[in-house]
Short mmCIF file of C-alpha atoms in Angstrom, two decimals:
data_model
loop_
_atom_site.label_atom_id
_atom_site.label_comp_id
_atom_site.label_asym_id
_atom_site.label_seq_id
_atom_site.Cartn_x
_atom_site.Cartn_y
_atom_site.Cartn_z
CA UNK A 1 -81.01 -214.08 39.67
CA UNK A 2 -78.32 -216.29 41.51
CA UNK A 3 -80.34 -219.06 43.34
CA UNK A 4 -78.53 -217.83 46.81
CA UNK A 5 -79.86 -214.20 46.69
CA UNK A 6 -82.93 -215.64 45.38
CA UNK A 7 -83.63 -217.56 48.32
CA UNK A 8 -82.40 -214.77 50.92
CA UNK A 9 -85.56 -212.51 49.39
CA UNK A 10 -88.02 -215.14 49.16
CA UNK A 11 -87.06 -215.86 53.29
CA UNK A 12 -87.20 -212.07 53.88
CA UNK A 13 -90.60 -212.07 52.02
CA UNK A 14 -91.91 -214.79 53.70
CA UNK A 15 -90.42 -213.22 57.14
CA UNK A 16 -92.01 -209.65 56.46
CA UNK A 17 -95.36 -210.65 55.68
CA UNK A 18 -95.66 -212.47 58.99
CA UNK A 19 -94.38 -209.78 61.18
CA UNK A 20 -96.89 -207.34 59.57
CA UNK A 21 -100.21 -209.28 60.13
CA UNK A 22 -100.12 -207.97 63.46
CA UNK A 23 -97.16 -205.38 63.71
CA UNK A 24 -97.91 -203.23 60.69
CA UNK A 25 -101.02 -204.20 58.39
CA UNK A 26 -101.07 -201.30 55.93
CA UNK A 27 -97.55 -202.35 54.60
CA UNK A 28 -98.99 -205.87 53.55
CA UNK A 29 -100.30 -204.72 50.04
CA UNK A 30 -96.52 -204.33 49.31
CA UNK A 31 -95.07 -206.87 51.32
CA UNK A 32 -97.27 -209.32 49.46
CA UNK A 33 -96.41 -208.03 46.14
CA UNK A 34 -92.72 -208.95 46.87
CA UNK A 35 -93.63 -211.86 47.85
CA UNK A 36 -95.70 -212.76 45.00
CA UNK A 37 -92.77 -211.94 42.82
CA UNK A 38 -90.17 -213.56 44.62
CA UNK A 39 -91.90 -216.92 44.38
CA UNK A 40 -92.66 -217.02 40.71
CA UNK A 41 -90.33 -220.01 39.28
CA UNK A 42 -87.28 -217.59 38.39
CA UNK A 43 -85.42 -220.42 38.14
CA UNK A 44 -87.20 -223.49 36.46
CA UNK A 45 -90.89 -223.81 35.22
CA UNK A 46 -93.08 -225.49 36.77
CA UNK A 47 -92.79 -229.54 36.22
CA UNK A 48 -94.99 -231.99 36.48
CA UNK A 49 -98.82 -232.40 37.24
CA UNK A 50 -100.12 -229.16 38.16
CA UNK A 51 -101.15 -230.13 41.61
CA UNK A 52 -98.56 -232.93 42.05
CA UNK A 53 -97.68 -231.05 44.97
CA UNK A 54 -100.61 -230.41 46.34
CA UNK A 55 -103.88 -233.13 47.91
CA UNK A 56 -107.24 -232.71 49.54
CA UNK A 57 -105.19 -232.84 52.60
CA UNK A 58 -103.99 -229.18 52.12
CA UNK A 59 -106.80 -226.41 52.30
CA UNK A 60 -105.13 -224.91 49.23
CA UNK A 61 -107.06 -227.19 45.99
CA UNK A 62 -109.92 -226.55 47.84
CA UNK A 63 -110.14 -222.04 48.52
CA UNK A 64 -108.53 -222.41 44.59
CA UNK A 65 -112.03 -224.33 43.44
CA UNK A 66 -114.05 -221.39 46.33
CA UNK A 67 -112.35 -219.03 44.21
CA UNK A 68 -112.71 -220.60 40.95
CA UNK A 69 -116.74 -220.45 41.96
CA UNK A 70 -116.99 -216.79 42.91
CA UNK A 71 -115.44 -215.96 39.50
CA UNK A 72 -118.04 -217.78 37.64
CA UNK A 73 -120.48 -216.15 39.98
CA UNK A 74 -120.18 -213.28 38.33
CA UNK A 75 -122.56 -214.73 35.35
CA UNK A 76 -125.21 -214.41 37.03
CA UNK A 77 -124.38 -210.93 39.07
CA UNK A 78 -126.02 -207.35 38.27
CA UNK A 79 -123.83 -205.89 40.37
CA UNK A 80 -120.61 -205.99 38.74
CA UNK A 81 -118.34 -203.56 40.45
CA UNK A 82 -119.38 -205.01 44.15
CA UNK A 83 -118.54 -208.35 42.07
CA UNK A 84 -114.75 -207.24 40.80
CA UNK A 85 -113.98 -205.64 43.98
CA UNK A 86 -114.51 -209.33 45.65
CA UNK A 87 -112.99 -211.23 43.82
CA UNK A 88 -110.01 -208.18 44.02
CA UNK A 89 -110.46 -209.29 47.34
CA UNK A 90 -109.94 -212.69 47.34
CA UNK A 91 -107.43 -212.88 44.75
CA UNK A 92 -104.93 -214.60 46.90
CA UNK A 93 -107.32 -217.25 47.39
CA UNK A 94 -106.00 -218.52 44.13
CA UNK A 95 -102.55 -216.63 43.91
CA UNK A 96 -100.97 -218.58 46.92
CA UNK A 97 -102.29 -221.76 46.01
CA UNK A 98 -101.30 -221.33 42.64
CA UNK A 99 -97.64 -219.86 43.75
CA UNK A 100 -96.90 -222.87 45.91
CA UNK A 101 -97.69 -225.24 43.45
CA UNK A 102 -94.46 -223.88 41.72
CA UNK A 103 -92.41 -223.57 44.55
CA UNK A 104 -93.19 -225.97 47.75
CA UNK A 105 -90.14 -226.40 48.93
CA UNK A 106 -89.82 -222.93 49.96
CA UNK A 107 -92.51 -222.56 51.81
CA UNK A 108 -91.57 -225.79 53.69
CA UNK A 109 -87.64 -225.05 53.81
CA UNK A 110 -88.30 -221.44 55.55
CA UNK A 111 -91.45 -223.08 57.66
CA UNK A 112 -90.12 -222.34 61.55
CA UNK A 113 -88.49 -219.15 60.95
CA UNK A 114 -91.61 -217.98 59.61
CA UNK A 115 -93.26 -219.25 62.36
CA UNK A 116 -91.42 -217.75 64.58
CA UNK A 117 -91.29 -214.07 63.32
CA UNK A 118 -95.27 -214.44 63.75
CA UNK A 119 -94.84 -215.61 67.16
CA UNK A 120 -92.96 -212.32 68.16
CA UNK A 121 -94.47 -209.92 66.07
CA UNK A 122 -98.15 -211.36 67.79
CA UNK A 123 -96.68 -211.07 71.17
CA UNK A 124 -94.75 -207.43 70.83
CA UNK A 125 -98.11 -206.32 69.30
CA UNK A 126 -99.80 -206.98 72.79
CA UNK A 127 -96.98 -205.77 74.56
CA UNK A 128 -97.24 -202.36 72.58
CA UNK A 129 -100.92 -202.01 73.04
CA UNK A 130 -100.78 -202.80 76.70
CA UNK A 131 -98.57 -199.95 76.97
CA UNK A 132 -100.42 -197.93 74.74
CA UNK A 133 -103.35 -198.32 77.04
CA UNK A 134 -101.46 -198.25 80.47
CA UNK A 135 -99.99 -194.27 79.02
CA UNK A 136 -103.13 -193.30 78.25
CA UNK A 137 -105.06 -194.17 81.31
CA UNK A 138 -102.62 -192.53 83.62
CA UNK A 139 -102.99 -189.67 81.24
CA UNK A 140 -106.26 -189.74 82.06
CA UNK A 141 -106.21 -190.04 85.65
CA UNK A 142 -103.72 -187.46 86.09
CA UNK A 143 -106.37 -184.82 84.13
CA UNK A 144 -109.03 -186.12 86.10
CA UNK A 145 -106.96 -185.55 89.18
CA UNK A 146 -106.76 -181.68 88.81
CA UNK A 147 -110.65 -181.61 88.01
CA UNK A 148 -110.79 -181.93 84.09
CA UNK A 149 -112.77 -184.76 82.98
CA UNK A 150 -112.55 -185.33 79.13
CA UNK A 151 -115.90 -186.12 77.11
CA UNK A 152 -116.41 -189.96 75.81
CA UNK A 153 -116.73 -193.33 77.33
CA UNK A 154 -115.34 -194.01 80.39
CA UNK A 155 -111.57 -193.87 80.69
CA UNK A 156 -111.31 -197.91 81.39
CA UNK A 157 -112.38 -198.18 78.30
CA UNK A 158 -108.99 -197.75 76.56
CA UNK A 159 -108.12 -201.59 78.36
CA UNK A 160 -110.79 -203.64 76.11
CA UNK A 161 -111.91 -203.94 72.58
CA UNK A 162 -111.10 -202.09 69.53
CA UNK A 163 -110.09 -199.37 71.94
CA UNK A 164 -107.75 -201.53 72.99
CA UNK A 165 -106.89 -202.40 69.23
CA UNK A 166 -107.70 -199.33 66.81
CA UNK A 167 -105.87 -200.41 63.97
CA UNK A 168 -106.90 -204.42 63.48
CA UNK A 169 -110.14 -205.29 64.36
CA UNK A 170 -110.15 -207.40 67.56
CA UNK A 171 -111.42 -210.49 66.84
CA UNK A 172 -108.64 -210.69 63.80
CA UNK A 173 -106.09 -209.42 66.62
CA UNK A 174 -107.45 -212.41 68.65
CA UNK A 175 -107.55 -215.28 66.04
CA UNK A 176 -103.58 -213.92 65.70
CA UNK A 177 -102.61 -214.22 69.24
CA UNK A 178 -104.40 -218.13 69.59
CA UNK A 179 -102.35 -219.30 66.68
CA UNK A 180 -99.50 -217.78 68.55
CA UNK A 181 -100.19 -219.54 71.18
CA UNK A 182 -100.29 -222.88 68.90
CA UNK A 183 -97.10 -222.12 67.64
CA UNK A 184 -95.17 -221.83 70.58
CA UNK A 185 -97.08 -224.83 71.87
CA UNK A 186 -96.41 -226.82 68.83
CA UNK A 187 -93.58 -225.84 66.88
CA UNK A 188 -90.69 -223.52 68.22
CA UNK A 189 -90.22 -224.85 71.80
CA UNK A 190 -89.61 -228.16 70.95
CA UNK A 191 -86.84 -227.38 69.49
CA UNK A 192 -83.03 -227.61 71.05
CA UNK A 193 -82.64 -224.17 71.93
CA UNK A 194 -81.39 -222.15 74.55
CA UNK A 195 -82.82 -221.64 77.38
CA UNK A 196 -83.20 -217.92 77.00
CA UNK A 197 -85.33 -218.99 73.97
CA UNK A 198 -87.46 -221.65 75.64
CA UNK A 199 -88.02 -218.88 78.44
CA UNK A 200 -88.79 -216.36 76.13
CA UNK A 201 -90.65 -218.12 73.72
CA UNK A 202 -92.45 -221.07 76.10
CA UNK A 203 -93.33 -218.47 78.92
CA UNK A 204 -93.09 -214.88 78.41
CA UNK A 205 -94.54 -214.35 75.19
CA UNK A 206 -97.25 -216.79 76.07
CA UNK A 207 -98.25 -214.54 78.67
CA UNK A 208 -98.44 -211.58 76.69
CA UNK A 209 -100.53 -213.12 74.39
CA UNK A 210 -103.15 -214.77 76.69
CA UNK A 211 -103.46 -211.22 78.31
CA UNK A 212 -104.02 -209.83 74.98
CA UNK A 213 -106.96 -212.32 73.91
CA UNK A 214 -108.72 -211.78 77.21
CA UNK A 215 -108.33 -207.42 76.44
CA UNK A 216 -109.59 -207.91 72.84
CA UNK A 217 -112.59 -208.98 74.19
CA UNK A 218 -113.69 -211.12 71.55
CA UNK A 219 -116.07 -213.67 72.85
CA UNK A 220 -114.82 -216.14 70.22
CA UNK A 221 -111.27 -215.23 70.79
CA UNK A 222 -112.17 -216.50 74.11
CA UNK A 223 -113.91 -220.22 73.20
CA UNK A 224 -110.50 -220.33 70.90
CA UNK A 225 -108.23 -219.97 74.11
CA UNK A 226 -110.42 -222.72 75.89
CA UNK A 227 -110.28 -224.89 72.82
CA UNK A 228 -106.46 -224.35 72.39
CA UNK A 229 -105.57 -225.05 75.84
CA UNK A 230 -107.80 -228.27 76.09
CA UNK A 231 -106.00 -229.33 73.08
CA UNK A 232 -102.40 -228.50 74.26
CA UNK A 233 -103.35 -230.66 77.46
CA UNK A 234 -104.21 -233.69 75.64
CA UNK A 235 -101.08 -233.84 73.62
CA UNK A 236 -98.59 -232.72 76.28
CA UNK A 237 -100.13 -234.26 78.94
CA UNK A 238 -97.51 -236.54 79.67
CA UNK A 239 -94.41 -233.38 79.57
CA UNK A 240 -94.96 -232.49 83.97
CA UNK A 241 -93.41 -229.20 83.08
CA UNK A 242 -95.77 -228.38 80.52
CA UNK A 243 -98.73 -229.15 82.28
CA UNK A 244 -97.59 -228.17 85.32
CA UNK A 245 -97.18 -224.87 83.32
CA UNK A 246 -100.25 -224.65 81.33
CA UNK A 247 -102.56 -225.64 84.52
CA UNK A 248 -101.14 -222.63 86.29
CA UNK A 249 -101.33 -220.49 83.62
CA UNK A 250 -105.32 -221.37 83.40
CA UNK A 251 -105.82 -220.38 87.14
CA UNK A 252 -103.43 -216.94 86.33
CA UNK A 253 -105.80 -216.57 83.34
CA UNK A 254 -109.02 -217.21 85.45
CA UNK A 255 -108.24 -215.02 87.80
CA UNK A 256 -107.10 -211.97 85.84
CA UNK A 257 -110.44 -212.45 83.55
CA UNK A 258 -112.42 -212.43 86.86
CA UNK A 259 -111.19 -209.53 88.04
CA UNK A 260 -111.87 -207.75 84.83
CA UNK A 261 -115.24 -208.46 84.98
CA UNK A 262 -115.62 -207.44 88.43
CA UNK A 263 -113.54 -204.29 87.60
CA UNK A 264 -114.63 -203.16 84.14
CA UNK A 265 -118.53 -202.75 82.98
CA UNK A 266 -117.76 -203.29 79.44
CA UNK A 267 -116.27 -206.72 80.19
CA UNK A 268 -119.47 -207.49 81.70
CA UNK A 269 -121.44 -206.15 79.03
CA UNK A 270 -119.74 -208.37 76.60
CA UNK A 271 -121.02 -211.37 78.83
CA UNK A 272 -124.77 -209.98 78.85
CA UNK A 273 -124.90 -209.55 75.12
CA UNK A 274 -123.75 -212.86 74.32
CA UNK A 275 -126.40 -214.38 76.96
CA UNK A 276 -129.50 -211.88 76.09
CA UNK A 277 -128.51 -213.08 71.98
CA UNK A 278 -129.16 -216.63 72.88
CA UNK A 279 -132.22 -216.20 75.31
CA UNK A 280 -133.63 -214.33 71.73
CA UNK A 281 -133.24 -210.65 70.60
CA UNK A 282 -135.68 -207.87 69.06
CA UNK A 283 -135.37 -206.44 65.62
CA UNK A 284 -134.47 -203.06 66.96
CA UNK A 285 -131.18 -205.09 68.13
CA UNK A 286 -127.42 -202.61 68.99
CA UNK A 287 -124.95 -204.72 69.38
CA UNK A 288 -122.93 -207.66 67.69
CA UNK A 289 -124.29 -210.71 69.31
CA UNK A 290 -128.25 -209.42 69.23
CA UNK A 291 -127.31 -208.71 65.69
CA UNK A 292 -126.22 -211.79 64.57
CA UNK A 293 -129.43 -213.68 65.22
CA UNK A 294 -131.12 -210.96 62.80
CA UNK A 295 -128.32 -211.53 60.03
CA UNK A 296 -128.45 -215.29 60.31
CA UNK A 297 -132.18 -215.44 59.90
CA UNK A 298 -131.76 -213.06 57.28
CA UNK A 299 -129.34 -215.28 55.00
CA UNK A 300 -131.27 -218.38 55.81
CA UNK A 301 -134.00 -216.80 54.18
CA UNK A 302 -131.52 -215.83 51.06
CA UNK A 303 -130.30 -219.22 51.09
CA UNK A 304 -133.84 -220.63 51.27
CA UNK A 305 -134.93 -218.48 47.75
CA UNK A 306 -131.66 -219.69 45.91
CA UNK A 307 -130.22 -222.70 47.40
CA UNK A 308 -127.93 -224.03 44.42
CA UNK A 309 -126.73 -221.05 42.64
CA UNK A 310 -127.11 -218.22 45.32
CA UNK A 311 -127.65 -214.14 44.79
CA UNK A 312 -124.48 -213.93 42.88
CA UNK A 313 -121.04 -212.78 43.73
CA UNK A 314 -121.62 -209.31 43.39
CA UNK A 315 -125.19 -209.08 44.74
CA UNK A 316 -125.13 -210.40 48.26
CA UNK A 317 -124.25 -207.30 49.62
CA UNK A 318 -127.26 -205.89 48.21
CA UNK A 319 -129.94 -209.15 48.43
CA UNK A 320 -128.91 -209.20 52.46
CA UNK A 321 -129.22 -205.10 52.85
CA UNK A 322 -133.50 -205.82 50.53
CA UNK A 323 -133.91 -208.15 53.53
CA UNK A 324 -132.91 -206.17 56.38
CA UNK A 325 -135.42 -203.12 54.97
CA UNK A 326 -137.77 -205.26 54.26
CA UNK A 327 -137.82 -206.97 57.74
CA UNK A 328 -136.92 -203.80 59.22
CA UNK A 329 -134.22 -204.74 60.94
CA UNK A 330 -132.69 -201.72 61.79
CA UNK A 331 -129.53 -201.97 63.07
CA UNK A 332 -128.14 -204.71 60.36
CA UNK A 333 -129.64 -202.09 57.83
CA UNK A 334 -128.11 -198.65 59.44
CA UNK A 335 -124.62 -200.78 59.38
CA UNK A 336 -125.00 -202.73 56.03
CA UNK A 337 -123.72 -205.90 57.78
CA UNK A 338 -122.94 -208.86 56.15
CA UNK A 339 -123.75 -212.26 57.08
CA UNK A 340 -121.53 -212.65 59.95
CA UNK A 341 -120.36 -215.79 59.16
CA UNK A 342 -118.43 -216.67 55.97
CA UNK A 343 -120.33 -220.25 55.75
CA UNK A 344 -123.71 -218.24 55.45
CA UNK A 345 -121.94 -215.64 53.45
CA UNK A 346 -120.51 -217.93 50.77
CA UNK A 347 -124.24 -220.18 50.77
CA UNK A 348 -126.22 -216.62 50.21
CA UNK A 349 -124.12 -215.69 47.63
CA UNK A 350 -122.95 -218.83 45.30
CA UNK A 351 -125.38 -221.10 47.03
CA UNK A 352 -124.89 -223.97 49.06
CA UNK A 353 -122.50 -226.55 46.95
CA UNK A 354 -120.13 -223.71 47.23
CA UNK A 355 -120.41 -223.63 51.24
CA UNK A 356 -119.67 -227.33 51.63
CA UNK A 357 -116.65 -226.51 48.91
CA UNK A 358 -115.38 -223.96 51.93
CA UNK A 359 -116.38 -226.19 54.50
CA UNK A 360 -114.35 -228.91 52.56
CA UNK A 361 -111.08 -226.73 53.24
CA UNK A 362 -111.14 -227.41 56.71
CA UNK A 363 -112.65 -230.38 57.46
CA UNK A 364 -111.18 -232.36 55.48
CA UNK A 365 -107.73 -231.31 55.92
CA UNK A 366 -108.75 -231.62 59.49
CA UNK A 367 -109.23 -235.11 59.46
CA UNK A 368 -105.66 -235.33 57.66
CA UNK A 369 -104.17 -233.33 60.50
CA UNK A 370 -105.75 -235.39 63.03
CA UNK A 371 -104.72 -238.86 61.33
CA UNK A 372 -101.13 -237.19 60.71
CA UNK A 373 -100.86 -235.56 64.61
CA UNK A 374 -100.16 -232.51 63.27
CA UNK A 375 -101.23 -230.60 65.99
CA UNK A 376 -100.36 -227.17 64.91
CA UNK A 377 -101.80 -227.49 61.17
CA UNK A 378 -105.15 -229.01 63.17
CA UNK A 379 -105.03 -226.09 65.39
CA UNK A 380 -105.33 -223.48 62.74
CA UNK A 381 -108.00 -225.29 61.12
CA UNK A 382 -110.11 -225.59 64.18
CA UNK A 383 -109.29 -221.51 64.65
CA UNK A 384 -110.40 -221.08 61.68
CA UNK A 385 -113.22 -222.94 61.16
CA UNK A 386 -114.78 -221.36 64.73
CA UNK A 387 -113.58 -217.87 63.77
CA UNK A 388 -116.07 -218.73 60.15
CA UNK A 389 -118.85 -219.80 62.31
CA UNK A 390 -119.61 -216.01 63.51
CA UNK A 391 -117.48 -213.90 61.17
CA UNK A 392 -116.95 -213.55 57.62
CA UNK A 393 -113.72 -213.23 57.65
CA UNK A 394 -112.85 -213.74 53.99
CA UNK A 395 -114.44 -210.64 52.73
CA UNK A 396 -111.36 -208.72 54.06
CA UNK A 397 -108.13 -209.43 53.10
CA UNK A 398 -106.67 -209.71 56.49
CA UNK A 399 -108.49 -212.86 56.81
CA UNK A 400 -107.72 -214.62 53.40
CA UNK A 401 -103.95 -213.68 54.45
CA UNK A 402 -103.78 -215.08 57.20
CA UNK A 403 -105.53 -218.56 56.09
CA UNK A 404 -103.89 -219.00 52.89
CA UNK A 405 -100.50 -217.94 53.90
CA UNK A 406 -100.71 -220.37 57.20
CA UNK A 407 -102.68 -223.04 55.22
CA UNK A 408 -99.35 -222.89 52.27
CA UNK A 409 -96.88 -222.66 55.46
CA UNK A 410 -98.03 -226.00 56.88
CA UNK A 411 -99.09 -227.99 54.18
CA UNK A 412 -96.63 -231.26 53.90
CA UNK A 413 -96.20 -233.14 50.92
CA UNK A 414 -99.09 -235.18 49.64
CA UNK A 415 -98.76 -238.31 51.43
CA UNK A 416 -96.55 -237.37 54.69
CA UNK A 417 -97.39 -238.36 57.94
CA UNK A 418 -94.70 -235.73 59.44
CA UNK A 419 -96.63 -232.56 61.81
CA UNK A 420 -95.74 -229.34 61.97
#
């Protein structure tokens, strides 16, 4: 394949797959398969050391060697189909890693414009669903105005949550928009563009997205904002504009969230849960924050009987459901959670050197990122190592997407001291 039309598909790959993490999920299965093929070293084998491109700076070596563990996890699972489907799962948890490795360059080369599709696709998703909800409530109000009044949860409803988004789970939708955020911050409008583009891209879409992440209603999508615009104000501090900017928008932002609460019950009841988890919760718990106490006590008991090797890769489904019954923990049982965070997840099921491996993949980097002042790179890592905390987000593969794919985007040659 002539090297020109070669690189044309592997940018259009690269392009596609980020305007469908939050545009148009189902068509990533495909999307990634085109990638995976346009990538492979058409051109030249690899050369080299195998991971001469690649340090302990990047999170890559380190979710290949997580990966590399779940596999031999499997030794010591019963549950082998539960056990193929993960790693089936996970599998570009060591694809990407591996895929870069033969082609860096690329990833580098195409870096902005990638970043850039994500920024729009993240911020015409909001814009969609905002209008999505805004049709359907005046829908609503107009049947409710002749006297019908449909069955269900109250109307408002449609403004927060995974009513809000019904095809990508919220806090996934959320996670999206923050890094968003980061990129505009970070990466495209420091560029010398136009000044439709710095309008566009430095104020508009920013808006759309920080409505967005306060509709999704995820109360870590939330601390992220907080934690993204504390970090944008250190580093900018000194641009007037930008802060002038960013301090106004945190007023517009404080307001609008204020008068959701005031407005909308099941903004409020978010706020309740997350204060009646941490003031302690019964084991007869219904909702996500009450639950979480019960899973987390539940895996800490998992980890406790097998510290170093864990359940297995394929039984931790199954070890954390035996715990729920016999604890009687009925609503983690009824639901067949999992551990709600992918720290606790990985610990209960390969035990805990294999946590500290994950853990590895963003610390450390971190502390490269932070040497390095690559501010968008240590922005993702901090998203993602909150969104872990209370999720376990890499037991779908919209989360190992999104943090391999990002993690491959950014990662610099071994040694550079150049940010994002």
């Amino acid at each position: 394949m002539p090297a020109s039309i070669l690189d044309r598909v592997r940018q259009g790959a690269l392009g596609a797959v980020a305007l469908a993490m939050p545009l148009w999920p189902d068509v990533l299965p495909a999307l990634l398969v085109l990638l995976v093929i346009a990538l492979l070293p058409w051109q030249r084998p690899f050369t080299g050391l195998p991971f001469a491109s690649l340090d302990g700076s990047s999170p890559l070596p380190w979710v290949l060697l997580w990966y590399a563990i779940h596999v031999l996890g499997m030794v010591w699972s019963t549950n082998s189909n539960h056990g193929w489907f993960d790693l089936e799962v996970k599998l570009l948890a060591a694809l990407i890693p591996i895929l870069f490795m033969g082609a860096p360059d690329v990833w580098r080369r195409y870096r902005t414009a990638v970043l850039r599709c994500f920024l729009w696709a993240s911020a015409l998703t909001m814009l969609f669903l905002m209008l999505r909800a805004g049709w359907l409530f005046q829908a609503e109000l107009r049947l409710r105005a002749t006297g019908h009044y449909p069955d269900g949860l109250p109307y408002t409803n449609i403004f927060y949550s995974s009513y809000f988004s019904p095809w990508l789970h919220p806090s996934y939708l959320a996670m999206y928009a923050v890094f968003a955020l980061a990129v505009s911050a970070f990466a495209v409008t420091r560029e010398n563009r136009s000044r439709w583009s710095h309008l566009a891209e430095g104020r508009i879409l920013p808006a759309l997205l920080v409505v967005g992440v306060v509709l999704c209603a995820s109360k870590i999508g939330w601390s992220a904002l907080v934690l993204l615009a504390a970090q944008v104000l250190g580093v900018r501090w000194k641009e007037a504009n930008v802060r002038r900017w960013l301090l106004m928008g945190a007023l517009s932002t404080a307001a609008f969230f204020t008068v959701l609460l005031v407005s909308f019950a099941g903004m409020r009841g978010k706020i309740t849960e997350a204060w009646a988890a941490l003031q302690g919760t019964e084991d007869t718990a219904h909702d996500s924050s009450a639950a979480r106490r019960l899973v987390w006590s539940s895996a800490g008991a998992l980890i406790a009987e097998h510290p170093w090797v864990g359940s297995g890769t394929g039984d931790v489904k199954d070890e954390l459901v035996r715990t729920y019954a016999d604890r009687q923990y009925t609503y983690p049982l009824e639901h067949r959670l999992n551990a709600h965070s992918q720290f606790l997840q990985t610990a209960v099921a390969l035990g805990i050197p294999a946590a500290l491996v994950l853990l590895a993949s963003v610390l450390v980097p971190l502390v490269f990122a932070f040497r390095r002042r690559q501010h968008l790179f240590a922005a993702v890592l901090v998203l993602t190592a909150i969104n872990w905390s209370v999720e376990s987000m890499l037991e779908v593969r919209a989360g190992v997407i999104f943090f391999v794919f990002f993690a491959a985007l950014l990662t610099d040659r071994p040694q550079s001291r150049t940010g994002a």
